PDB file of C-alpha atoms in Angstrom:
ATOM      1  CA  UNK R   1     -17.634  81.167  63.393  1.00  0.00           C
ATOM      2  CA  UNK R   2     -13.991  80.549  64.315  1.00  0.00           C
ATOM      3  CA  UNK R   3     -11.024  80.769  62.004  1.00  0.00           C
ATOM      4  CA  UNK R   4      -7.978  78.647  62.918  1.00  0.00           C
ATOM      5  CA  UNK R   5      -4.367  78.658  61.744  1.00  0.00           C
ATOM      6  CA  UNK R   6      -1.283  76.733  62.864  1.00  0.00           C
ATOM      7  CA  UNK R   7       2.453  77.231  62.611  1.00  0.00           C
ATOM      8  CA  UNK R   8       5.468  74.981  63.139  1.00  0.00           C
ATOM      9  CA  UNK R   9       8.809  76.070  64.557  1.00  0.00           C
ATOM     10  CA  UNK R  10      12.122  74.241  64.814  1.00  0.00           C
ATOM     11  CA  UNK R  11      15.364  75.469  66.346  1.00  0.00           C
ATOM     12  CA  UNK R  12      18.729  73.971  67.279  1.00  0.00           C
ATOM     13  CA  UNK R  13      21.789  75.451  68.933  1.00  0.00           C
ATOM     14  CA  UNK R  14      25.279  74.202  69.616  1.00  0.00           C
ATOM     15  CA  UNK R  15      26.322  73.516  73.204  1.00  0.00           C
ATOM     16  CA  UNK R  16      29.460  75.245  74.431  1.00  0.00           C
ATOM     17  CA  UNK R  17      31.500  75.688  77.584  1.00  0.00           C
ATOM     18  CA  UNK R  18      31.133  78.970  79.430  1.00  0.00           C
ATOM     19  CA  UNK R  19      27.530  79.742  78.494  1.00  0.00           C
ATOM     20  CA  UNK R  20      24.361  79.485  80.530  1.00  0.00           C
ATOM     21  CA  UNK R  21      21.753  76.893  79.628  1.00  0.00           C
ATOM     22  CA  UNK R  22      18.408  78.669  79.355  1.00  0.00           C
ATOM     23  CA  UNK R  23      15.437  76.713  78.044  1.00  0.00           C
ATOM     24  CA  UNK R  24      11.881  77.969  78.273  1.00  0.00           C
ATOM     25  CA  UNK R  25      13.165  80.978  80.168  1.00  0.00           C
ATOM     26  CA  UNK R  26      14.517  78.690  82.905  1.00  0.00           C
ATOM     27  CA  UNK R  27      18.190  78.739  83.911  1.00  0.00           C
ATOM     28  CA  UNK R  28      19.126  75.058  84.076  1.00  0.00           C
ATOM     29  CA  UNK R  29      22.223  73.967  86.002  1.00  0.00           C
ATOM     30  CA  UNK R  30      24.581  72.329  83.503  1.00  0.00           C
ATOM     31  CA  UNK R  31      28.256  72.570  82.597  1.00  0.00           C
ATOM     32  CA  UNK R  32      27.380  73.520  78.999  1.00  0.00           C
ATOM     33  CA  UNK R  33      25.183  76.276  77.619  1.00  0.00           C
ATOM     34  CA  UNK R  34      23.698  77.140  74.253  1.00  0.00           C
ATOM     35  CA  UNK R  35      25.592  79.267  71.749  1.00  0.00           C
ATOM     36  CA  UNK R  36      23.450  81.952  70.183  1.00  0.00           C
ATOM     37  CA  UNK R  37      23.151  85.631  69.313  1.00  0.00           C
ATOM     38  CA  UNK R  38      20.467  85.966  71.985  1.00  0.00           C
ATOM     39  CA  UNK R  39      20.377  83.685  75.027  1.00  0.00           C
ATOM     40  CA  UNK R  40      20.042  80.676  72.681  1.00  0.00           C
ATOM     41  CA  UNK R  41      16.745  79.453  74.174  1.00  0.00           C
ATOM     42  CA  UNK R  42      15.777  76.786  71.619  1.00  0.00           C
ATOM     43  CA  UNK R  43      12.325  76.198  73.104  1.00  0.00           C
ATOM     44  CA  UNK R  44      11.273  79.834  73.022  1.00  0.00           C
ATOM     45  CA  UNK R  45      12.810  80.263  69.561  1.00  0.00           C
ATOM     46  CA  UNK R  46      10.769  77.336  68.223  1.00  0.00           C
ATOM     47  CA  UNK R  47       7.596  78.779  69.782  1.00  0.00           C
ATOM     48  CA  UNK R  48       8.365  82.189  68.264  1.00  0.00           C
ATOM     49  CA  UNK R  49       8.852  80.620  64.821  1.00  0.00           C
ATOM     50  CA  UNK R  50       5.618  78.639  65.179  1.00  0.00           C
ATOM     51  CA  UNK R  51       3.712  81.753  66.242  1.00  0.00           C
ATOM     52  CA  UNK R  52       5.188  83.787  63.379  1.00  0.00           C
ATOM     53  CA  UNK R  53       4.308  80.967  60.973  1.00  0.00           C
ATOM     54  CA  UNK R  54       0.713  80.870  62.165  1.00  0.00           C
ATOM     55  CA  UNK R  55       0.500  84.636  61.622  1.00  0.00           C
ATOM     56  CA  UNK R  56       2.278  84.356  58.215  1.00  0.00           C
ATOM     57  CA  UNK R  57       4.874  86.865  59.410  1.00  0.00           C
ATOM     58  CA  UNK R  58       8.036  85.059  58.333  1.00  0.00           C
ATOM     59  CA  UNK R  59      10.515  83.665  60.811  1.00  0.00           C
ATOM     60  CA  UNK R  60      12.593  84.650  63.810  1.00  0.00           C
ATOM     61  CA  UNK R  61      15.691  85.380  61.709  1.00  0.00           C
ATOM     62  CA  UNK R  62      13.925  87.889  59.483  1.00  0.00           C
ATOM     63  CA  UNK R  63      12.265  89.672  62.406  1.00  0.00           C
ATOM     64  CA  UNK R  64      15.290  89.556  64.733  1.00  0.00           C
ATOM     65  CA  UNK R  65      18.410  89.276  62.521  1.00  0.00           C
ATOM     66  CA  UNK R  66      21.631  88.110  64.147  1.00  0.00           C
ATOM     67  CA  UNK R  67      23.361  91.133  62.581  1.00  0.00           C
ATOM     68  CA  UNK R  68      21.331  93.431  64.866  1.00  0.00           C
ATOM     69  CA  UNK R  69      23.787  94.307  67.651  1.00  0.00           C
ATOM     70  CA  UNK R  70      20.962  95.562  69.878  1.00  0.00           C
ATOM     71  CA  UNK R  71      19.713  91.973  70.174  1.00  0.00           C
ATOM     72  CA  UNK R  72      23.043  90.554  71.380  1.00  0.00           C
ATOM     73  CA  UNK R  73      22.394  88.501  74.533  1.00  0.00           C
ATOM     74  CA  UNK R  74      18.721  89.505  74.700  1.00  0.00           C
ATOM     75  CA  UNK R  75      16.333  87.273  76.609  1.00  0.00           C
ATOM     76  CA  UNK R  76      14.311  85.107  74.250  1.00  0.00           C
ATOM     77  CA  UNK R  77      11.341  85.712  76.545  1.00  0.00           C
ATOM     78  CA  UNK R  78      11.594  89.393  75.568  1.00  0.00           C
ATOM     79  CA  UNK R  79      11.545  88.385  71.904  1.00  0.00           C
ATOM     80  CA  UNK R  80       8.438  86.281  72.574  1.00  0.00           C
ATOM     81  CA  UNK R  81       6.775  89.318  74.170  1.00  0.00           C
ATOM     82  CA  UNK R  82       7.489  91.351  71.026  1.00  0.00           C
ATOM     83  CA  UNK R  83       6.018  88.669  68.773  1.00  0.00           C
ATOM     84  CA  UNK R  84       2.997  88.275  71.038  1.00  0.00           C
ATOM     85  CA  UNK R  85       2.398  92.022  70.692  1.00  0.00           C
ATOM     86  CA  UNK R  86       2.240  91.530  66.903  1.00  0.00           C
ATOM     87  CA  UNK R  87      -0.227  88.693  67.445  1.00  0.00           C
ATOM     88  CA  UNK R  88      -2.462  90.894  69.601  1.00  0.00           C
ATOM     89  CA  UNK R  89      -2.330  93.685  67.015  1.00  0.00           C
ATOM     90  CA  UNK R  90      -3.545  91.155  64.411  1.00  0.00           C
ATOM     91  CA  UNK R  91      -6.554  90.229  66.605  1.00  0.00           C
ATOM     92  CA  UNK R  92      -5.640  86.549  66.909  1.00  0.00           C
ATOM     93  CA  UNK R  93      -5.773  84.459  70.087  1.00  0.00           C
ATOM     94  CA  UNK R  94      -3.300  81.687  70.862  1.00  0.00           C
ATOM     95  CA  UNK R  95      -5.354  78.594  71.584  1.00  0.00           C
ATOM     96  CA  UNK R  96      -2.643  75.961  72.062  1.00  0.00           C
ATOM     97  CA  UNK R  97       1.119  75.410  72.194  1.00  0.00           C
ATOM     98  CA  UNK R  98       2.672  71.952  71.939  1.00  0.00           C
ATOM     99  CA  UNK R  99       6.471  71.710  72.034  1.00  0.00           C
ATOM    100  CA  UNK R 100       9.198  69.095  72.326  1.00  0.00           C
ATOM    101  CA  UNK R 101      12.763  69.698  73.512  1.00  0.00           C
ATOM    102  CA  UNK R 102      15.340  67.206  72.227  1.00  0.00           C
ATOM    103  CA  UNK R 103      18.401  66.907  74.470  1.00  0.00           C
ATOM    104  CA  UNK R 104      20.559  64.031  75.628  1.00  0.00           C
ATOM    105  CA  UNK R 105      21.519  65.854  78.825  1.00  0.00           C
ATOM    106  CA  UNK R 106      20.609  67.337  81.219  1.00  0.00           C
ATOM    107  CA  UNK R 107      17.327  65.805  82.359  1.00  0.00           C
ATOM    108  CA  UNK R 108      14.716  68.460  81.654  1.00  0.00           C
ATOM    109  CA  UNK R 109      11.550  66.989  83.158  1.00  0.00           C
ATOM    110  CA  UNK R 110      12.125  68.657  86.572  1.00  0.00           C
ATOM    111  CA  UNK R 111      11.989  72.047  84.808  1.00  0.00           C
ATOM    112  CA  UNK R 112       8.996  71.539  82.504  1.00  0.00           C
ATOM    113  CA  UNK R 113       6.396  73.126  84.803  1.00  0.00           C
ATOM    114  CA  UNK R 114       8.525  76.260  85.244  1.00  0.00           C
ATOM    115  CA  UNK R 115       8.923  76.461  81.454  1.00  0.00           C
ATOM    116  CA  UNK R 116       5.154  76.184  80.976  1.00  0.00           C
ATOM    117  CA  UNK R 117       4.581  78.921  83.557  1.00  0.00           C
ATOM    118  CA  UNK R 118       7.108  81.191  81.829  1.00  0.00           C
ATOM    119  CA  UNK R 119       5.468  80.721  78.432  1.00  0.00           C
ATOM    120  CA  UNK R 120       2.047  81.352  79.987  1.00  0.00           C
ATOM    121  CA  UNK R 121       3.330  84.540  81.640  1.00  0.00           C
ATOM    122  CA  UNK R 122       3.662  85.968  78.115  1.00  0.00           C
ATOM    123  CA  UNK R 123       0.878  84.272  76.145  1.00  0.00           C
ATOM    124  CA  UNK R 124      -1.712  84.221  78.982  1.00  0.00           C
ATOM    125  CA  UNK R 125      -3.572  81.173  77.665  1.00  0.00           C
ATOM    126  CA  UNK R 126      -3.490  78.978  80.775  1.00  0.00           C
ATOM    127  CA  UNK R 127      -1.288  76.023  81.612  1.00  0.00           C
ATOM    128  CA  UNK R 128      -3.877  73.598  80.242  1.00  0.00           C
ATOM    129  CA  UNK R 129      -3.164  75.024  76.773  1.00  0.00           C
ATOM    130  CA  UNK R 130       0.633  74.757  76.951  1.00  0.00           C
ATOM    131  CA  UNK R 131       2.262  71.345  76.620  1.00  0.00           C
ATOM    132  CA  UNK R 132       6.033  70.873  76.742  1.00  0.00           C
ATOM    133  CA  UNK R 133       7.774  67.520  76.444  1.00  0.00           C
ATOM    134  CA  UNK R 134      11.414  66.467  76.584  1.00  0.00           C
ATOM    135  CA  UNK R 135      13.036  63.540  74.829  1.00  0.00           C
ATOM    136  CA  UNK R 136      16.481  62.256  73.857  1.00  0.00           C
ATOM    137  CA  UNK R 137      17.858  60.775  70.648  1.00  0.00           C
ATOM    138  CA  UNK R 138      19.235  57.714  72.475  1.00  0.00           C
ATOM    139  CA  UNK R 139      22.785  58.922  71.787  1.00  0.00           C
ATOM    140  CA  UNK R 140      22.241  59.352  68.027  1.00  0.00           C
ATOM    141  CA  UNK R 141      23.507  62.361  66.059  1.00  0.00           C
ATOM    142  CA  UNK R 142      24.777  65.721  67.288  1.00  0.00           C
ATOM    143  CA  UNK R 143      22.171  65.840  70.041  1.00  0.00           C
ATOM    144  CA  UNK R 144      22.988  62.342  71.257  1.00  0.00           C
ATOM    145  CA  UNK R 145      26.688  63.224  71.273  1.00  0.00           C
ATOM    146  CA  UNK R 146      25.829  66.260  73.449  1.00  0.00           C
ATOM    147  CA  UNK R 147      26.947  68.768  70.832  1.00  0.00           C
ATOM    148  CA  UNK R 148      23.610  70.576  70.730  1.00  0.00           C
ATOM    149  CA  UNK R 149      19.974  70.804  71.770  1.00  0.00           C
ATOM    150  CA  UNK R 150      16.911  71.251  69.556  1.00  0.00           C
ATOM    151  CA  UNK R 151      13.233  72.030  69.997  1.00  0.00           C
ATOM    152  CA  UNK R 152      10.096  71.859  67.885  1.00  0.00           C
ATOM    153  CA  UNK R 153       6.772  73.594  68.480  1.00  0.00           C
ATOM    154  CA  UNK R 154       3.299  73.820  67.015  1.00  0.00           C
ATOM    155  CA  UNK R 155       1.145  76.857  67.794  1.00  0.00           C
ATOM    156  CA  UNK R 156      -2.554  77.086  66.980  1.00  0.00           C
ATOM    157  CA  UNK R 157      -4.264  80.464  66.842  1.00  0.00           C
ATOM    158  CA  UNK R 158      -7.905  81.405  66.345  1.00  0.00           C
ATOM    159  CA  UNK R 159     -10.208  84.357  66.015  1.00  0.00           C
ATOM    160  CA  UNK R 160     -13.913  84.955  65.756  1.00  0.00           C
ATOM    161  CA  UNK R 161     -15.172  86.280  62.438  1.00  0.00           C
TER     162      UNK R 161
END
């Protein structure tokens, strides 16, 4: 018999001049980057929060507080590896990831496959179990005005009892 649980994650970061734009572990050419204590990767942060939620282990801010100077500028992919280690220690398997990035610019569809591969390099669940989409807000709100980028993710985990 299988036991299933799901978690939802949402993250948003402000865009700023002089920072790199990293989404899904991919460096994306753009004049603006995401402001954050780590690399500001909204996609990976939303996946981390969803994974932590499915494991009932809180959220990214409680596990990796912005006050922790050792995390300054850290790769979000490294944070995902740390959370995935907790998942493995709990004897759960990730069965599916579904995520949406919300950005007015730049166009993200050319980078989606690389993002999926990066996520799979940590979770090892196969590309057929990782779905990433990108959408805009049709110029509405802070995202539409190119002041920030957001992402949402759902992670489903399972284990055999």
